[in-house]
PDB file of C-alpha atoms and ligand atoms in Angstrom:
ATOM      1  CA  MET A   1     -81.448 -37.337 -33.488  1.00  0.00           C
ATOM      2  CA  ASN A   2     -81.242 -34.688 -36.185  1.00  0.00           C
ATOM      3  CA  LYS A   3     -79.477 -32.031 -34.162  1.00  0.00           C
ATOM      4  CA  ILE A   4     -75.776 -31.468 -34.900  1.00  0.00           C
ATOM      5  CA  PHE A   5     -73.685 -30.212 -31.984  1.00  0.00           C
ATOM      6  CA  VAL A   6     -70.780 -27.825 -32.629  1.00  0.00           C
ATOM      7  CA  VAL A   7     -68.879 -27.530 -29.341  1.00  0.00           C
ATOM      8  CA  TYR A   8     -66.031 -25.042 -29.055  1.00  0.00           C
ATOM      9  CA  TRP A   9     -63.718 -23.111 -26.782  1.00  0.00           C
ATOM     10  CA  SER A  10     -62.462 -19.717 -27.946  1.00  0.00           C
ATOM     11  CA  GLY A  11     -60.429 -17.132 -26.039  1.00  0.00           C
ATOM     12  CA  THR A  12     -60.572 -14.186 -28.452  1.00  0.00           C
ATOM     13  CA  GLY A  13     -63.394 -15.170 -30.790  1.00  0.00           C
ATOM     14  CA  ASN A  14     -61.618 -16.611 -33.846  1.00  0.00           C
ATOM     15  CA  THR A  15     -62.637 -20.218 -33.260  1.00  0.00           C
ATOM     16  CA  GLU A  16     -66.090 -19.025 -32.219  1.00  0.00           C
ATOM     17  CA  LYS A  17     -66.568 -17.399 -35.657  1.00  0.00           C
ATOM     18  CA  MET A  18     -65.652 -20.713 -37.267  1.00  0.00           C
ATOM     19  CA  ALA A  19     -68.134 -22.548 -35.032  1.00  0.00           C
ATOM     20  CA  LYS A  20     -70.960 -20.224 -36.008  1.00  0.00           C
ATOM     21  CA  MET A  21     -70.258 -20.680 -39.711  1.00  0.00           C
ATOM     22  CA  ILE A  22     -70.223 -24.469 -39.300  1.00  0.00           C
ATOM     23  CA  GLY A  23     -73.649 -24.076 -37.698  1.00  0.00           C
ATOM     24  CA  GLU A  24     -74.793 -22.117 -40.768  1.00  0.00           C
ATOM     25  CA  GLY A  25     -73.633 -24.947 -43.017  1.00  0.00           C
ATOM     26  CA  VAL A  26     -75.591 -27.456 -40.943  1.00  0.00           C
ATOM     27  CA  LEU A  27     -78.719 -25.288 -41.171  1.00  0.00           C
ATOM     28  CA  SER A  28     -78.314 -24.981 -44.949  1.00  0.00           C
ATOM     29  CA  GLU A  29     -78.878 -28.747 -45.165  1.00  0.00           C
ATOM     30  CA  GLY A  30     -82.107 -28.470 -43.221  1.00  0.00           C
ATOM     31  CA  LYS A  31     -80.726 -29.889 -39.974  1.00  0.00           C
ATOM     32  CA  GLU A  32     -80.832 -28.306 -36.559  1.00  0.00           C
ATOM     33  CA  ALA A  33     -77.494 -26.938 -35.257  1.00  0.00           C
ATOM     34  CA  GLU A  34     -76.565 -26.443 -31.621  1.00  0.00           C
ATOM     35  CA  VAL A  35     -73.456 -24.252 -31.469  1.00  0.00           C
ATOM     36  CA  VAL A  36     -72.384 -24.360 -27.861  1.00  0.00           C
ATOM     37  CA  GLU A  37     -69.456 -23.167 -25.763  1.00  0.00           C
ATOM     38  CA  VAL A  38     -67.715 -26.102 -24.079  1.00  0.00           C
ATOM     39  CA  THR A  39     -68.477 -24.889 -20.545  1.00  0.00           C
ATOM     40  CA  ALA A  40     -72.211 -25.068 -21.308  1.00  0.00           C
ATOM     41  CA  ILE A  41     -72.362 -28.772 -22.143  1.00  0.00           C
ATOM     42  CA  LYS A  42     -71.307 -32.062 -20.541  1.00  0.00           C
ATOM     43  CA  ALA A  43     -69.265 -34.509 -22.611  1.00  0.00           C
ATOM     44  CA  GLU A  44     -71.729 -37.307 -21.885  1.00  0.00           C
ATOM     45  CA  MET A  45     -74.308 -35.408 -23.960  1.00  0.00           C
ATOM     46  CA  LEU A  46     -72.442 -36.522 -27.081  1.00  0.00           C
ATOM     47  CA  LYS A  47     -72.150 -40.158 -26.071  1.00  0.00           C
ATOM     48  CA  GLU A  48     -75.060 -41.441 -28.162  1.00  0.00           C
ATOM     49  CA  ILE A  49     -74.577 -38.962 -31.012  1.00  0.00           C
ATOM     50  CA  PRO A  50     -72.870 -40.284 -34.167  1.00  0.00           C
ATOM     51  CA  VAL A  51     -71.671 -37.001 -35.673  1.00  0.00           C
ATOM     52  CA  PHE A  52     -70.602 -33.646 -34.219  1.00  0.00           C
ATOM     53  CA  ALA A  53     -67.856 -31.014 -34.410  1.00  0.00           C
ATOM     54  CA  LEU A  54     -65.318 -29.821 -31.853  1.00  0.00           C
ATOM     55  CA  GLY A  55     -63.313 -26.603 -32.068  1.00  0.00           C
ATOM     56  CA  CYS A  56     -60.383 -25.228 -30.090  1.00  0.00           C
ATOM     57  CA  PRO A  57     -57.455 -22.928 -30.896  1.00  0.00           C
ATOM     58  CA  SER A  58     -53.851 -23.945 -30.393  1.00  0.00           C
ATOM     59  CA  MET A  59     -53.038 -23.110 -26.787  1.00  0.00           C
ATOM     60  CA  GLY A  60     -50.267 -23.880 -24.291  1.00  0.00           C
ATOM     61  CA  ALA A  61     -47.474 -25.234 -26.479  1.00  0.00           C
ATOM     62  CA  GLU A  62     -49.460 -26.750 -29.371  1.00  0.00           C
ATOM     63  CA  GLU A  63     -52.092 -28.066 -26.996  1.00  0.00           C
ATOM     64  CA  LEU A  64     -55.820 -27.849 -26.460  1.00  0.00           C
ATOM     65  CA  GLU A  65     -57.066 -25.326 -23.936  1.00  0.00           C
ATOM     66  CA  GLU A  66     -56.361 -27.169 -20.702  1.00  0.00           C
ATOM     67  CA  GLU A  67     -59.075 -26.188 -18.242  1.00  0.00           C
ATOM     68  CA  TYR A  68     -62.229 -27.014 -20.196  1.00  0.00           C
ATOM     69  CA  MET A  69     -61.495 -28.370 -23.660  1.00  0.00           C
ATOM     70  CA  GLU A  70     -58.813 -30.904 -22.804  1.00  0.00           C
ATOM     71  CA  PRO A  71     -60.935 -32.711 -20.156  1.00  0.00           C
ATOM     72  CA  PHE A  72     -63.949 -32.578 -22.470  1.00  0.00           C
ATOM     73  CA  VAL A  73     -61.986 -34.122 -25.338  1.00  0.00           C
ATOM     74  CA  ALA A  74     -60.512 -36.775 -23.037  1.00  0.00           C
ATOM     75  CA  GLU A  75     -64.075 -37.843 -22.158  1.00  0.00           C
ATOM     76  CA  VAL A  76     -65.248 -37.851 -25.778  1.00  0.00           C
ATOM     77  CA  GLU A  77     -62.219 -39.928 -26.735  1.00  0.00           C
ATOM     78  CA  LYS A  78     -63.504 -42.769 -24.555  1.00  0.00           C
ATOM     79  CA  TYR A  79     -66.574 -43.244 -26.730  1.00  0.00           C
ATOM     80  CA  ALA A  80     -65.314 -41.853 -30.054  1.00  0.00           C
ATOM     81  CA  GLN A  81     -65.194 -45.277 -31.727  1.00  0.00           C
ATOM     82  CA  GLY A  82     -67.234 -45.232 -34.950  1.00  0.00           C
ATOM     83  CA  LYS A  83     -68.225 -41.584 -34.739  1.00  0.00           C
ATOM     84  CA  ARG A  84     -67.760 -38.906 -37.428  1.00  0.00           C
ATOM     85  CA  ILE A  85     -66.123 -35.874 -35.832  1.00  0.00           C
ATOM     86  CA  GLY A  86     -65.380 -32.512 -37.434  1.00  0.00           C
ATOM     87  CA  LEU A  87     -62.434 -30.571 -35.970  1.00  0.00           C
ATOM     88  CA  PHE A  88     -61.562 -26.892 -36.330  1.00  0.00           C
ATOM     89  CA  GLY A  89     -59.630 -24.080 -34.712  1.00  0.00           C
ATOM     90  CA  SER A  90     -57.445 -21.047 -35.078  1.00  0.00           C
ATOM     91  CA  TYR A  91     -53.717 -20.766 -34.343  1.00  0.00           C
ATOM     92  CA  GLY A  92     -51.149 -18.009 -34.026  1.00  0.00           C
ATOM     93  CA  TRP A  93     -47.626 -18.974 -34.987  1.00  0.00           C
ATOM     94  CA  GLY A  94     -47.099 -22.711 -34.974  1.00  0.00           C
ATOM     95  CA  GLU A  95     -47.350 -25.331 -37.703  1.00  0.00           C
ATOM     96  CA  CYS A  96     -50.700 -26.782 -36.670  1.00  0.00           C
ATOM     97  CA  GLU A  97     -49.147 -29.562 -34.609  1.00  0.00           C
ATOM     98  CA  TRP A  98     -52.009 -29.191 -32.134  1.00  0.00           C
ATOM     99  CA  MET A  99     -54.466 -30.082 -34.887  1.00  0.00           C
ATOM    100  CA  SER A 100     -52.518 -33.058 -36.250  1.00  0.00           C
ATOM    101  CA  ASP A 101     -52.172 -34.379 -32.694  1.00  0.00           C
ATOM    102  CA  TRP A 102     -55.905 -33.894 -32.154  1.00  0.00           C
ATOM    103  CA  GLU A 103     -56.782 -35.688 -35.397  1.00  0.00           C
ATOM    104  CA  GLU A 104     -54.447 -38.523 -34.454  1.00  0.00           C
ATOM    105  CA  ARG A 105     -56.058 -38.895 -31.036  1.00  0.00           C
ATOM    106  CA  PHE A 106     -59.491 -39.384 -32.523  1.00  0.00           C
ATOM    107  CA  ILE A 107     -58.292 -41.632 -35.344  1.00  0.00           C
ATOM    108  CA  SER A 108     -56.556 -43.814 -32.740  1.00  0.00           C
ATOM    109  CA  ALA A 109     -59.824 -43.881 -30.812  1.00  0.00           C
ATOM    110  CA  GLY A 110     -61.581 -45.233 -33.919  1.00  0.00           C
ATOM    111  CA  ALA A 111     -63.347 -42.083 -35.135  1.00  0.00           C
ATOM    112  CA  GLU A 112     -63.459 -40.674 -38.652  1.00  0.00           C
ATOM    113  CA  ILE A 113     -62.413 -37.034 -39.119  1.00  0.00           C
ATOM    114  CA  VAL A 114     -65.101 -35.409 -41.262  1.00  0.00           C
ATOM    115  CA  ASN A 115     -63.622 -34.127 -44.554  1.00  0.00           C
ATOM    116  CA  GLY A 116     -60.360 -35.904 -43.741  1.00  0.00           C
ATOM    117  CA  LYS A 117     -58.721 -33.231 -41.616  1.00  0.00           C
ATOM    118  CA  GLY A 118     -59.455 -30.372 -39.266  1.00  0.00           C
ATOM    119  CA  VAL A 119     -60.130 -26.848 -40.563  1.00  0.00           C
ATOM    120  CA  THR A 120     -57.371 -24.513 -39.347  1.00  0.00           C
ATOM    121  CA  VAL A 121     -56.693 -20.828 -39.842  1.00  0.00           C
ATOM    122  CA  LEU A 122     -53.968 -18.402 -38.853  1.00  0.00           C
ATOM    123  CA  GLY A 123     -55.656 -15.803 -36.645  1.00  0.00           C
ATOM    124  CA  GLU A 124     -59.043 -14.519 -37.647  1.00  0.00           C
ATOM    125  CA  PRO A 125     -60.926 -16.646 -40.175  1.00  0.00           C
ATOM    126  CA  ASP A 126     -60.905 -15.126 -43.679  1.00  0.00           C
ATOM    127  CA  LYS A 127     -63.593 -15.723 -46.288  1.00  0.00           C
ATOM    128  CA  GLU A 128     -61.941 -18.841 -47.693  1.00  0.00           C
ATOM    129  CA  THR A 129     -61.774 -20.367 -44.212  1.00  0.00           C
ATOM    130  CA  LEU A 130     -65.359 -19.446 -43.454  1.00  0.00           C
ATOM    131  CA  ASP A 131     -66.340 -21.167 -46.710  1.00  0.00           C
ATOM    132  CA  ARG A 132     -64.502 -24.290 -45.564  1.00  0.00           C
ATOM    133  CA  CYS A 133     -66.327 -24.089 -42.230  1.00  0.00           C
ATOM    134  CA  TYR A 134     -69.643 -23.802 -44.053  1.00  0.00           C
ATOM    135  CA  GLN A 135     -68.740 -26.859 -46.129  1.00  0.00           C
ATOM    136  CA  LEU A 136     -67.794 -28.755 -42.981  1.00  0.00           C
ATOM    137  CA  GLY A 137     -71.239 -27.955 -41.587  1.00  0.00           C
ATOM    138  CA  LYS A 138     -72.814 -29.358 -44.737  1.00  0.00           C
ATOM    139  CA  SER A 139     -70.695 -32.512 -44.522  1.00  0.00           C
ATOM    140  CA  LEU A 140     -71.679 -33.020 -40.878  1.00  0.00           C
ATOM    141  CA  ALA A 141     -75.324 -32.789 -41.862  1.00  0.00           C
ATOM    142  CA  LEU A 142     -75.082 -35.472 -44.585  1.00  0.00           C
TER     143      LEU A 142
HETATM  144  C1  FMN B 201     -51.810 -18.866 -23.878  1.00  0.00           C
HETATM  145  C2  FMN B 201     -51.759 -18.986 -25.378  1.00  0.00           C
HETATM  146  C3  FMN B 201     -51.031 -20.012 -25.962  1.00  0.00           C
HETATM  147  C4  FMN B 201     -50.952 -20.151 -27.340  1.00  0.00           C
HETATM  148  N1  FMN B 201     -50.201 -21.154 -27.897  1.00  0.00           N
HETATM  149  C5  FMN B 201     -50.115 -21.261 -29.244  1.00  0.00           C
HETATM  150  C6  FMN B 201     -49.334 -22.301 -29.836  1.00  0.00           C
HETATM  151  O1  FMN B 201     -48.726 -23.138 -29.153  1.00  0.00           O
HETATM  152  N2  FMN B 201     -49.283 -22.351 -31.183  1.00  0.00           N
HETATM  153  C7  FMN B 201     -49.935 -21.453 -31.985  1.00  0.00           C
HETATM  154  O2  FMN B 201     -49.853 -21.552 -33.228  1.00  0.00           O
HETATM  155  N3  FMN B 201     -50.685 -20.467 -31.452  1.00  0.00           N
HETATM  156  C8  FMN B 201     -50.810 -20.353 -30.108  1.00  0.00           C
HETATM  157  N4  FMN B 201     -51.561 -19.365 -29.557  1.00  0.00           N
HETATM  158  C9  FMN B 201     -52.269 -18.412 -30.433  1.00  0.00           C
HETATM  159  C10 FMN B 201     -53.747 -18.722 -30.579  1.00  0.00           C
HETATM  160  O3  FMN B 201     -53.955 -20.055 -31.034  1.00  0.00           O
HETATM  161  C11 FMN B 201     -54.363 -17.742 -31.578  1.00  0.00           C
HETATM  162  O4  FMN B 201     -54.295 -16.430 -31.032  1.00  0.00           O
HETATM  163  C12 FMN B 201     -55.785 -18.055 -31.960  1.00  0.00           C
HETATM  164  O5  FMN B 201     -56.183 -17.223 -33.039  1.00  0.00           O
HETATM  165  C13 FMN B 201     -56.757 -17.867 -30.797  1.00  0.00           C
HETATM  166  O6  FMN B 201     -58.047 -18.295 -31.207  1.00  0.00           O
HETATM  167  P1  FMN B 201     -59.361 -17.833 -30.433  1.00  0.00           P
HETATM  168  O7  FMN B 201     -59.665 -16.409 -30.878  1.00  0.00           O
HETATM  169  O8  FMN B 201     -60.415 -18.781 -30.876  1.00  0.00           O
HETATM  170  O9  FMN B 201     -59.062 -17.913 -28.968  1.00  0.00           O
HETATM  171  C14 FMN B 201     -51.645 -19.214 -28.167  1.00  0.00           C
HETATM  172  C15 FMN B 201     -52.389 -18.194 -27.584  1.00  0.00           C
HETATM  173  C16 FMN B 201     -52.452 -18.072 -26.212  1.00  0.00           C
HETATM  174  C17 FMN B 201     -53.275 -16.951 -25.603  1.00  0.00           C
END
């Protein structure tokens, strides 16, 4: 399948902006992008797909959003072995522990983190961050 899924949760829109720019990067490589809010997709949809991106801001105390994103990620983790997964999200005041924990979860599950680590930004994504998101989209499409 050529379509690249970019699944995200975003409370105030920062992570959503990142998701949309990742979708633009995918499109720039001539692939189809499906940028979708986590409540609009079931985790099993990604089961047979080798590469996709997941986005979530730091919530709780350096955690994923607990109602929708955490259960979704827990499902994906079960079949993450061998997949290439891009990670991204915004944070407010911490030191990105939520993202290093998230990367570690997927690495332990046998996945590769696309571009080596998740794309993070303090608050609203600036131009440099949006460029990194665009590049992540391109890498997903390769
Ligand atoms: C309930 C709640 C918990 C949060 N917990 C953290 C946290 O533990 N660490 C952190 O750096 N930011 C935390 N934040 C800040 C958000 O990660 C930050 O506002 C981010 O930009 C939100 O992204 P969004 O616009 O995609 O929702 C929290 C925000 C909320 C509303």
